[in-house]
Short mmCIF file of C-alpha atoms in Angstrom, two decimals:
data_model
loop_
_atom_site.label_atom_id
_atom_site.label_comp_id
_atom_site.label_asym_id
_atom_site.label_seq_id
_atom_site.Cartn_x
_atom_site.Cartn_y
_atom_site.Cartn_z
CA MET P 68 37.32 -28.69 26.29
CA LYS P 69 40.73 -28.22 27.39
CA LEU P 70 42.82 -25.46 27.72
CA LYS P 71 45.87 -26.86 25.44
CA ASP P 72 43.18 -27.81 22.84
CA LYS P 73 41.40 -23.97 23.44
CA LEU P 74 44.90 -22.74 22.72
CA LYS P 75 44.83 -24.95 19.47
CA ASP P 76 41.53 -23.65 18.93
CA LEU P 77 42.45 -19.75 18.94
CA LEU P 78 46.02 -20.23 17.63
CA ASN P 79 43.63 -22.08 14.43
CA LYS P 80 41.49 -18.74 14.63
CA LEU P 81 43.80 -16.31 14.59
CA GLU P 82 45.88 -17.89 11.76
CA LYS P 83 42.90 -18.42 9.00
CA SER P 84 42.27 -14.70 10.10
CA VAL P 85 45.53 -13.65 8.45
CA SER P 86 47.55 -15.52 6.66
CA THR P 87 47.27 -14.67 3.33
CA ASN P 88 49.98 -14.13 1.08
CA ARG P 89 50.46 -10.56 1.64
CA ASN P 90 50.12 -10.97 4.93
CA TYR P 91 53.44 -13.47 4.56
CA GLN P 92 54.78 -11.45 3.34
CA ILE P 93 54.92 -9.19 4.62
CA SER P 94 55.36 -10.59 8.83
CA ARG P 95 59.00 -12.49 7.38
CA PHE P 96 59.98 -8.77 6.17
CA ILE P 97 58.59 -6.91 10.24
CA SER P 98 60.28 -10.59 11.92
CA LEU P 99 63.78 -10.04 9.74
CA LEU P 100 63.92 -6.26 10.06
CA ILE P 101 64.28 -6.32 13.29
CA GLY P 102 65.71 -8.51 14.09
CA LEU P 103 68.79 -7.53 12.62
CA GLU P 104 68.05 -3.83 13.28
CA GLY P 105 67.87 -5.72 17.55
CA LEU P 106 71.82 -6.96 16.48
CA LEU P 107 73.35 -3.43 15.32
CA MET P 108 72.19 -2.53 18.85
CA ILE P 109 73.38 -4.53 20.36
CA PHE P 110 76.45 -3.99 19.30
CA ILE P 111 75.88 -0.34 19.27
CA CYS P 112 74.97 -0.58 23.17
CA LEU P 113 77.81 -2.69 23.66
CA ARG P 114 80.23 0.61 22.21
CA ASP P 115 78.35 2.79 24.22
CA LYS P 116 78.85 0.84 27.30
CA ASN P 117 74.30 0.43 28.00
CA TYR P 118 74.87 -2.89 29.30
CA ASN P 119 70.70 -3.25 29.56
CA SER P 120 69.54 -1.81 26.11
CA ALA P 121 71.87 -4.58 25.44
CA TYR P 122 70.76 -7.49 27.15
CA VAL P 123 67.23 -6.31 25.41
CA SER P 124 67.98 -6.10 21.88
CA ALA P 125 69.32 -8.97 21.77
CA ALA P 126 66.10 -10.37 23.47
CA TYR P 127 63.48 -8.78 21.05
CA GLY P 128 65.97 -9.43 18.76
CA SER P 129 66.78 -12.97 18.38
CA VAL P 130 63.19 -13.56 19.05
CA MET P 131 62.60 -12.30 15.71
CA LEU P 132 64.83 -13.56 13.96
CA PHE P 133 63.75 -16.66 15.35
CA THR P 134 59.44 -15.82 14.08
CA PHE P 135 61.15 -14.92 11.32
CA PHE P 136 62.75 -18.60 10.80
CA TYR P 137 59.64 -20.47 11.97
CA THR P 138 57.43 -18.62 9.38
CA THR P 139 59.76 -18.83 6.07
CA PHE P 140 60.26 -22.64 6.71
CA THR P 141 56.37 -23.54 8.45
CA LYS P 142 54.82 -20.78 6.21
CA ARG P 143 52.76 -19.55 9.49
CA LEU P 144 51.51 -16.56 10.88
CA ASN P 145 50.14 -18.04 14.42
CA LEU P 146 53.37 -17.87 16.19
CA PHE P 147 55.05 -14.13 14.74
CA TYR P 148 51.34 -12.35 15.85
CA ILE P 149 51.23 -13.67 19.10
CA LEU P 150 55.25 -12.74 19.89
CA ALA P 151 54.87 -9.33 17.79
CA ILE P 152 52.12 -8.88 20.73
CA ILE P 153 54.20 -9.04 22.81
CA LEU P 154 57.20 -7.83 22.05
CA ILE P 155 55.73 -5.00 21.64
CA TYR P 156 54.09 -4.52 25.22
CA ALA P 157 57.11 -5.61 26.63
CA ILE P 158 59.44 -3.03 24.71
CA GLU P 159 56.44 -0.69 25.50
CA LEU P 160 57.05 -1.36 29.66
CA ILE P 161 60.65 -0.98 29.15
CA PHE P 162 60.99 2.20 27.03
CA MET P 163 58.58 3.42 30.54
CA ILE P 164 60.44 1.52 33.33
CA GLY P 165 63.38 1.36 32.53
CA GLY P 166 63.85 4.70 30.81
CA GLY P 167 65.57 5.52 27.61
CA SER P 168 66.42 8.06 24.72
CA GLN P 169 62.72 9.79 23.78
CA GLY P 170 64.41 9.97 20.46
CA PHE P 171 64.28 5.90 21.04
CA GLY P 172 60.82 5.60 22.55
CA VAL P 173 59.93 8.38 19.11
CA ILE P 174 60.82 5.85 16.92
CA TRP P 175 59.72 2.36 18.55
CA VAL P 176 56.66 3.01 20.38
CA VAL P 177 54.83 5.59 17.09
CA ILE P 178 55.77 3.19 15.20
CA PHE P 179 54.00 0.39 16.03
CA PRO P 180 50.31 0.75 14.06
CA ILE P 181 51.77 2.28 11.19
CA LEU P 182 53.41 -1.12 11.36
CA THR P 183 49.80 -2.82 12.33
CA VAL P 184 47.98 -0.78 10.68
CA TYR P 185 49.08 -3.22 7.06
CA ILE P 186 48.91 -7.12 8.69
CA MET P 187 45.91 -6.81 11.40
CA SER P 188 42.07 -6.39 10.36
CA LEU P 189 40.31 -3.42 11.99
CA LYS P 190 39.22 -5.01 14.95
CA PRO P 191 42.41 -6.35 16.29
CA PHE P 192 44.26 -3.25 15.01
CA ILE P 193 42.21 -1.27 17.14
CA ILE P 194 42.48 -3.59 20.72
CA VAL P 195 46.34 -4.05 20.57
CA ASN P 196 46.76 -0.42 19.90
CA GLY P 197 44.52 1.00 22.15
CA ILE P 198 45.74 -0.98 24.88
CA CYS P 199 49.11 0.30 24.04
CA TRP P 200 47.91 3.95 24.02
CA LEU P 201 46.12 3.30 27.56
CA ILE P 202 49.71 1.92 29.02
CA LEU P 203 50.87 4.56 27.63
CA VAL P 204 48.65 7.14 29.45
CA SER P 205 48.23 5.24 32.90
CA GLY P 206 52.76 5.52 33.26
CA MET P 207 52.25 9.06 31.88
CA TRP P 208 49.41 11.32 33.05
CA THR P 209 48.36 9.36 36.46
CA SER P 210 49.95 9.33 39.48
CA PHE P 211 51.67 5.49 38.00
CA SER P 212 54.20 8.66 36.92
CA ASN P 213 55.61 8.23 40.50
CA HIS P 214 57.02 4.40 39.12
CA ILE P 215 58.16 5.38 36.04
CA TYR P 216 61.25 7.07 34.02
CA GLN P 217 61.46 10.92 35.29
CA TYR P 218 60.86 12.41 31.62
CA ASN P 219 60.48 15.51 31.45
CA GLU P 220 56.99 17.17 31.99
CA VAL P 221 56.68 17.77 28.23
CA PHE P 222 57.53 14.81 26.68
CA LYS P 223 54.57 12.70 29.89
CA ALA P 224 52.15 15.86 28.74
CA ARG P 225 52.87 15.26 24.41
CA PHE P 226 54.12 12.06 24.25
CA PRO P 227 50.12 9.91 24.73
CA ILE P 228 49.07 12.62 22.74
CA VAL P 229 50.94 12.06 19.59
CA TYR P 230 50.04 8.31 19.80
CA LEU P 231 46.55 8.42 20.21
CA LEU P 232 46.31 10.85 16.73
CA ILE P 233 48.98 8.53 15.33
CA TYR P 234 46.59 6.31 16.69
CA ILE P 235 43.03 7.78 15.21
CA PHE P 236 44.81 8.20 11.79
CA GLY P 237 45.60 4.50 11.46
CA ILE P 238 42.25 3.26 12.11
CA PHE P 239 40.67 5.60 8.81
CA LEU P 240 44.07 3.99 7.26
CA SER P 241 43.02 0.81 8.49
CA PHE P 242 39.37 1.68 7.82
CA LYS P 243 40.71 3.27 3.81
CA ILE P 244 42.82 0.14 3.42
CA ARG P 245 39.86 -2.59 3.73
CA ASP P 246 36.93 -0.28 2.15
CA THR P 247 39.40 -1.17 -0.67
CA GLU P 248 39.63 -3.83 -0.01
CA ASN P 249 36.50 -4.79 -0.48
CA GLN P 250 35.74 -2.66 -4.06
CA LEU P 251 38.31 -4.57 -5.26
CA GLU P 252 36.70 -8.42 -4.50
CA LYS P 253 33.61 -6.81 -5.78
CA GLN P 254 35.15 -5.52 -8.49
CA LYS P 255 36.55 -8.83 -8.83
CA ASN P 256 34.04 -10.48 -8.48
CA ILE P 257 32.21 -9.32 -10.96
CA LEU P 258 35.11 -9.76 -13.00
CA THR P 259 35.28 -13.43 -12.79
CA LYS P 260 31.38 -13.93 -13.29
CA GLU P 261 31.86 -12.12 -16.82
CA ILE P 262 35.37 -14.71 -17.89
CA GLU P 263 32.76 -17.59 -15.78
CA GLN P 264 29.94 -16.50 -18.56
CA ALA P 265 31.87 -16.17 -21.59
CA ALA P 266 33.13 -19.34 -21.34
CA LEU P 267 30.11 -20.41 -21.03
CA ILE P 268 29.36 -18.90 -23.94
CA GLN P 269 32.81 -20.57 -26.18
CA LYS P 270 32.20 -23.32 -25.35
CA ALA P 271 28.99 -23.04 -26.86
CA PHE P 272 30.18 -22.16 -30.29
CA TYR P 273 32.59 -25.00 -29.97
CA SER P 274 31.88 -27.96 -32.29
CA ARG P 275 29.61 -30.69 -31.12
CA GLU P 276 29.77 -33.41 -33.70
CA PRO P 277 30.85 -36.91 -32.58
CA LYS P 278 34.07 -38.25 -32.48
CA VAL P 279 33.54 -41.66 -34.29
CA TYR P 280 33.28 -40.89 -37.36
CA GLU P 281 33.31 -43.01 -40.58
CA GLN P 282 36.84 -44.47 -41.36
CA PHE P 283 38.00 -41.94 -38.27
CA SER P 284 38.23 -41.33 -34.77
CA ILE P 285 38.98 -37.72 -33.16
CA ALA P 286 39.73 -37.19 -29.41
CA TYR P 287 40.11 -34.15 -28.26
CA LYS P 288 40.65 -31.87 -25.34
CA THR P 289 40.74 -27.94 -24.12
CA VAL P 290 42.60 -26.71 -21.33
CA PRO P 291 41.59 -23.05 -20.98
CA MET P 292 44.73 -21.36 -18.85
CA ALA P 293 41.73 -18.65 -17.01
CA GLY P 294 38.51 -19.24 -17.93
CA VAL P 295 38.23 -18.29 -21.22
CA SER P 296 40.64 -19.73 -24.09
CA GLY P 297 42.33 -18.56 -26.86
CA ASP P 298 42.81 -22.62 -28.47
CA LEU P 299 39.78 -22.66 -30.82
CA TYR P 300 39.14 -26.15 -32.84
CA ASP P 301 36.93 -27.20 -35.48
CA PHE P 302 35.98 -30.46 -37.39
CA TYR P 303 33.74 -29.87 -40.81
CA SER P 304 32.02 -33.23 -41.76
CA GLU P 305 29.10 -33.72 -44.10
CA GLY P 306 26.51 -36.14 -41.67
CA ASN P 307 28.85 -38.61 -39.80
CA LYS P 308 31.59 -38.40 -43.08
CA LEU P 309 34.34 -36.13 -41.56
CA GLN P 310 36.04 -33.47 -44.23
CA GLY P 311 38.80 -31.98 -42.04
CA LEU P 312 39.53 -30.22 -39.18
CA GLY P 313 41.51 -27.58 -38.01
CA ILE P 314 43.41 -26.16 -35.02
CA PHE P 315 44.29 -23.02 -33.78
CA ASP P 316 46.04 -20.47 -31.59
CA ILE P 317 45.32 -16.64 -31.26
CA SER P 318 48.40 -14.67 -29.72
CA GLY P 319 47.92 -13.48 -26.77
CA HIS P 320 45.95 -14.32 -23.40
CA GLY P 321 42.43 -13.14 -22.18
CA VAL P 322 39.17 -12.61 -22.47
CA SER P 323 39.89 -10.52 -25.92
CA SER P 324 41.56 -14.13 -27.17
CA GLY P 325 38.99 -16.02 -26.65
CA LEU P 326 36.49 -13.52 -27.94
CA LEU P 327 38.31 -13.69 -31.45
CA THR P 328 37.69 -17.84 -31.39
CA LEU P 329 34.37 -16.76 -32.59
CA LEU P 330 35.40 -14.51 -35.19
CA SER P 331 37.86 -17.06 -36.94
CA ARG P 332 35.84 -19.73 -36.07
CA ASN P 333 32.91 -18.36 -38.55
CA ILE P 334 35.62 -17.72 -40.80
CA ILE P 335 37.25 -20.60 -40.68
CA SER P 336 34.22 -23.49 -41.51
CA SER P 337 32.38 -20.47 -43.72
CA GLU P 338 35.86 -20.83 -45.32
CA PHE P 339 35.87 -23.97 -45.53
CA TYR P 340 32.90 -25.18 -47.04
CA ARG P 341 32.39 -22.51 -50.01
CA ASN P 342 35.44 -23.35 -51.48
CA THR P 343 35.98 -26.90 -51.86
CA ASN P 344 37.12 -26.83 -55.47
CA ILE P 345 40.26 -24.92 -55.07
CA GLU P 346 43.30 -26.60 -53.49
CA LEU P 347 43.11 -25.51 -50.10
CA TRP P 348 46.37 -22.99 -49.71
CA GLU P 349 43.92 -21.12 -51.74
CA VAL P 350 41.46 -21.35 -48.71
CA VAL P 351 43.96 -20.01 -45.94
CA GLN P 352 44.89 -17.34 -48.13
CA LYS P 353 40.87 -16.09 -48.55
CA ILE P 354 40.60 -17.19 -44.68
CA ASN P 355 44.00 -14.13 -43.83
CA ASP P 356 41.96 -11.48 -45.89
CA ARG P 357 38.16 -11.85 -44.02
CA PHE P 358 40.35 -12.46 -40.84
CA ILE P 359 42.59 -8.94 -41.65
CA GLU P 360 39.88 -7.82 -42.53
CA GLU P 361 36.67 -7.72 -39.99
CA LYS P 362 39.13 -7.60 -36.86
CA GLY P 363 40.04 -3.90 -38.12
CA GLN P 364 42.21 -2.55 -35.94
CA VAL P 365 42.78 -5.29 -33.47
CA GLU P 366 46.74 -7.11 -33.49
CA ASN P 367 45.72 -10.16 -32.50
CA TYR P 368 46.64 -12.49 -34.51
CA LEU P 369 46.24 -16.60 -35.46
CA THR P 370 48.60 -19.89 -36.26
CA GLY P 371 47.46 -23.00 -37.18
CA ILE P 372 46.32 -25.85 -39.63
CA LEU P 373 43.92 -26.21 -41.83
CA LEU P 374 43.76 -30.29 -42.72
CA ARG P 375 41.35 -31.73 -45.50
CA ILE P 376 40.34 -34.71 -46.48
CA LEU P 377 40.17 -35.77 -50.63
CA ASP P 378 39.31 -39.58 -49.61
CA GLY P 379 39.53 -42.39 -47.42
CA ASN P 380 43.38 -42.36 -46.93
CA HIS P 381 45.11 -38.90 -48.44
CA ILE P 382 44.61 -35.84 -46.49
CA GLU P 383 46.50 -32.26 -47.49
CA TYR P 384 46.97 -30.31 -44.59
CA VAL P 385 48.15 -26.08 -44.49
CA ASN P 386 50.61 -25.20 -41.92
CA ALA P 387 49.71 -21.47 -41.21
CA GLY P 388 52.75 -20.82 -38.41
CA HIS P 389 51.76 -23.64 -36.13
CA LEU P 390 53.81 -26.13 -34.57
CA ALA P 391 55.12 -29.01 -35.98
CA PRO P 392 52.07 -32.30 -35.74
CA ILE P 393 53.13 -35.56 -35.39
CA LEU P 394 52.77 -37.90 -37.89
CA TYR P 395 52.48 -42.45 -36.28
CA LYS P 396 52.82 -45.13 -39.20
CA LYS P 397 51.20 -48.03 -37.83
CA ALA P 398 53.06 -50.30 -40.76
CA GLU P 399 55.94 -49.20 -39.66
CA ASN P 400 56.16 -47.92 -36.36
CA SER P 401 57.12 -44.24 -36.91
CA PHE P 402 57.15 -41.02 -35.31
CA GLU P 403 57.71 -38.08 -36.91
CA PHE P 404 57.18 -33.72 -36.68
CA LEU P 405 56.16 -33.12 -40.21
CA ALA P 406 57.76 -29.91 -40.52
CA LYS P 407 55.93 -26.98 -42.34
CA HIS P 408 57.15 -26.30 -45.85
CA GLU P 409 60.29 -24.42 -46.40
CA LYS P 410 58.95 -21.86 -48.47
CA ALA P 411 55.22 -21.45 -46.60
CA VAL P 412 56.04 -18.09 -44.03
CA GLY P 413 53.73 -16.43 -41.85
CA ALA P 414 50.55 -16.84 -39.32
CA ILE P 415 46.97 -15.75 -40.25
CA GLY P 416 46.29 -12.56 -39.71
CA MET P 417 49.38 -10.37 -39.97
CA LYS P 418 48.67 -6.70 -41.46
CA ASP P 419 52.33 -5.99 -42.52
CA ILE P 420 53.74 -9.67 -43.25
CA ALA P 421 53.00 -11.19 -46.91
CA PRO P 422 52.35 -14.80 -46.18
CA PHE P 423 53.16 -17.91 -48.70
CA TYR P 424 50.74 -20.55 -47.72
CA TYR P 425 51.35 -23.87 -49.06
CA SER P 426 50.04 -27.04 -49.06
CA GLN P 427 51.39 -30.24 -48.09
CA TYR P 428 49.74 -33.31 -48.19
CA ILE P 429 50.35 -36.90 -46.03
CA LYS P 430 48.48 -40.35 -46.30
CA MET P 431 47.04 -41.99 -43.46
CA GLU P 432 46.40 -46.15 -43.25
CA ASN P 433 44.25 -47.41 -40.91
CA GLY P 434 46.50 -48.16 -37.27
CA ASP P 435 47.58 -44.85 -38.75
CA LYS P 436 47.42 -41.35 -35.81
CA LEU P 437 47.81 -37.69 -36.64
CA PHE P 438 48.63 -35.55 -32.84
CA LEU P 439 47.61 -31.71 -33.30
CA PHE P 440 48.20 -29.69 -30.44
CA THR P 441 49.56 -25.82 -29.08
CA ASP P 442 51.82 -24.76 -27.70
CA GLY P 443 50.97 -24.27 -23.93
CA ILE P 444 51.63 -27.94 -24.16
CA THR P 445 55.60 -27.88 -24.98
CA ASP P 446 55.78 -24.26 -23.25
CA CYS P 447 54.67 -26.10 -20.23
CA VAL P 448 57.50 -24.98 -17.82
CA ASN P 449 57.60 -26.69 -14.44
CA GLU P 450 59.10 -25.22 -10.90
CA LYS P 451 62.88 -25.26 -12.06
CA GLY P 452 62.27 -23.76 -14.94
CA GLU P 453 62.13 -26.38 -17.74
CA ALA P 454 60.02 -25.95 -20.38
CA PHE P 455 58.20 -30.16 -21.52
CA GLY P 456 59.13 -29.40 -24.84
CA ASP P 457 59.06 -31.07 -28.63
CA PHE P 458 61.00 -34.58 -27.16
CA ARG P 459 58.91 -34.80 -23.96
CA LEU P 460 55.78 -34.70 -26.23
CA LEU P 461 56.52 -36.95 -28.81
CA LYS P 462 57.82 -40.47 -26.62
CA ALA P 463 54.82 -39.15 -24.72
CA PHE P 464 53.03 -40.14 -27.21
CA GLU P 465 54.89 -43.12 -28.07
CA ARG P 466 54.20 -44.47 -24.43
CA THR P 467 50.65 -44.47 -24.69
CA ILE P 468 49.95 -44.62 -28.74
CA MET P 469 48.85 -48.04 -28.25
CA THR P 470 45.98 -47.14 -26.14
CA SER P 471 42.55 -45.37 -27.39
CA PRO P 472 42.38 -41.44 -28.56
CA GLU P 473 41.07 -40.66 -25.39
CA GLU P 474 42.44 -42.13 -23.61
CA GLN P 475 45.95 -41.00 -24.97
CA ILE P 476 44.84 -37.42 -24.72
CA SER P 477 43.71 -38.15 -21.14
CA LEU P 478 47.63 -39.95 -20.48
CA ILE P 479 49.58 -37.36 -22.32
CA LEU P 480 47.65 -34.42 -20.15
CA ASN P 481 48.25 -36.57 -16.70
CA GLU P 482 52.49 -35.95 -18.21
CA ILE P 483 52.45 -32.76 -18.49
CA LYS P 484 50.09 -32.63 -15.33
CA GLN P 485 52.73 -34.62 -13.53
CA PHE P 486 56.16 -32.21 -14.86
CA ARG P 487 54.95 -29.25 -14.40
CA LYS P 488 53.78 -29.84 -10.44
CA LYS P 489 52.20 -26.61 -8.95
CA ALA P 490 54.00 -24.29 -11.66
CA PRO P 491 51.18 -22.08 -12.84
CA ALA P 492 49.79 -22.42 -15.93
CA GLU P 493 50.80 -19.72 -19.09
CA ASP P 494 49.09 -20.81 -21.64
CA ASP P 495 46.00 -22.42 -23.58
CA ILE P 496 46.71 -25.97 -24.07
CA THR P 497 45.02 -28.14 -27.41
CA LEU P 498 44.90 -31.72 -28.16
CA ILE P 499 43.35 -33.74 -31.94
CA VAL P 500 43.87 -37.54 -31.92
CA LEU P 501 42.98 -38.72 -34.63
CA LYS P 502 42.56 -41.92 -36.01
CA LYS P 503 42.65 -43.90 -39.27
CA ASP P 504 39.81 -46.67 -38.72
#
C-alpha cells in the first residue's frame, strides 16, 4: 500500500473514531474561539511591539479559523484533530524556547488537558498529553534546560508538576465521562428494547381484519414517530360485512400514549358492538365516560372519528375534536372537508370540559372515497418550517384519486416524505381510505 493510501486510511479511521455530533460542535467552537483569540492577540502584541508573539498569534489564529470553516462546510473533523495536535506541540515549544510571560504559559499549556478531555477518547488523550508532559520535563528538568528560555528556577520546578496533576485529573475525568456515557448507552439500549417490545405488543392488538369487505375496500397505514404510536385505528365487522371504523389520536407522544391506545381500543370496540340500537353520539358519550373512569389520574385525552355504516350507502359518524375527513364524490368529481357540526364540542377523556357529541350523516355511492387521517400529516414540517397543511393534503388526495386505496396511501406518504426531506418527524401519522365498491 502506498504512503498516500496509508495516510488516507489513517485519516478515515481517525474521523470515524471522533465523528460524533457532540465532538463536531465542540471542535467548531474551539476552532472559532482560538482563531478569534489569535486575532485579538495580534493587536495586543503589536501595541506592545512584541512582533514575534504577533507572528505566532497570526499563525495559530489563521490556522484555527481555517479549520473552523473547513469543519463547518465539510462536516469532517480530521483536519481539526491533526492541526490542533500540531498546534499544541508548536505553541509549547515556542513558549519553552522563545519565552513569554509565565501566566501566558500556564493558560496555554495547562489548559490543553481540559480542552482535550472532552473531545478525545481515553487512549488518544493519554498519548497526546503524555507527550506534552515529557516535553516539559525534558526542557525544564534535564540538561536541555540550557537551550530553552531561562525561566526562574521555581517556575521550572513547579510547572511540570502542575501539568502532571492536571494530566492525572484529566485521565480520571476522561474515564468517568466515558464510564457515564457507557452507562447511559446501556440504559438507552434497554429502553430501546422495551419500546420495541411495546411496539410489537401494540401492533398485535391492532385489527387484523381483511382489507376488502362486502361493498367496501379499505387501505390503512400508520407510521409511528418513535416505535410506539399514539394513533389508533380499528375496524368493526361481522364476517365480511363492514359495520364501522374508527380513527383516534391520543394526546402526547411516546410509550404512555401508546399504552393508552390499548385501553382505548378495548373501550371503543366493546361500546360500539354493545350499543347498536342507540345513536352513535350516545355511543361516543359512553366511550368518554368509561375512558375517564378507567384511565384514572392520567391526563391524556383523545380526539377521533367513529363511523357506523347504517346500510349499503348511508353512514353515520361522530367527530370528537378530530380533523375533518375528506369526502370524494365520484359522480360530481368533488372533494370536500366534512366539517364538524357547529354544535359539537370537546374531545374524549377531558374531565374538566363537558363534551357535546353530534351524529352526522353522509351517503356514499359506488366509487366514492372517504379519507381519514391524523394531524401528524397536516402538522408535518419541512426544513424551512413550513407545515404540510390541509391544502397540500387535499391536492395530494385529488392527484391520486384514480388509484386504488393501497396505491393512494403509498403515493400520499411519498409526497409527505418528499416534502419533509430531512426534517425530523414530530408526530405519528395514520391514514385510512374507505372506498365504496
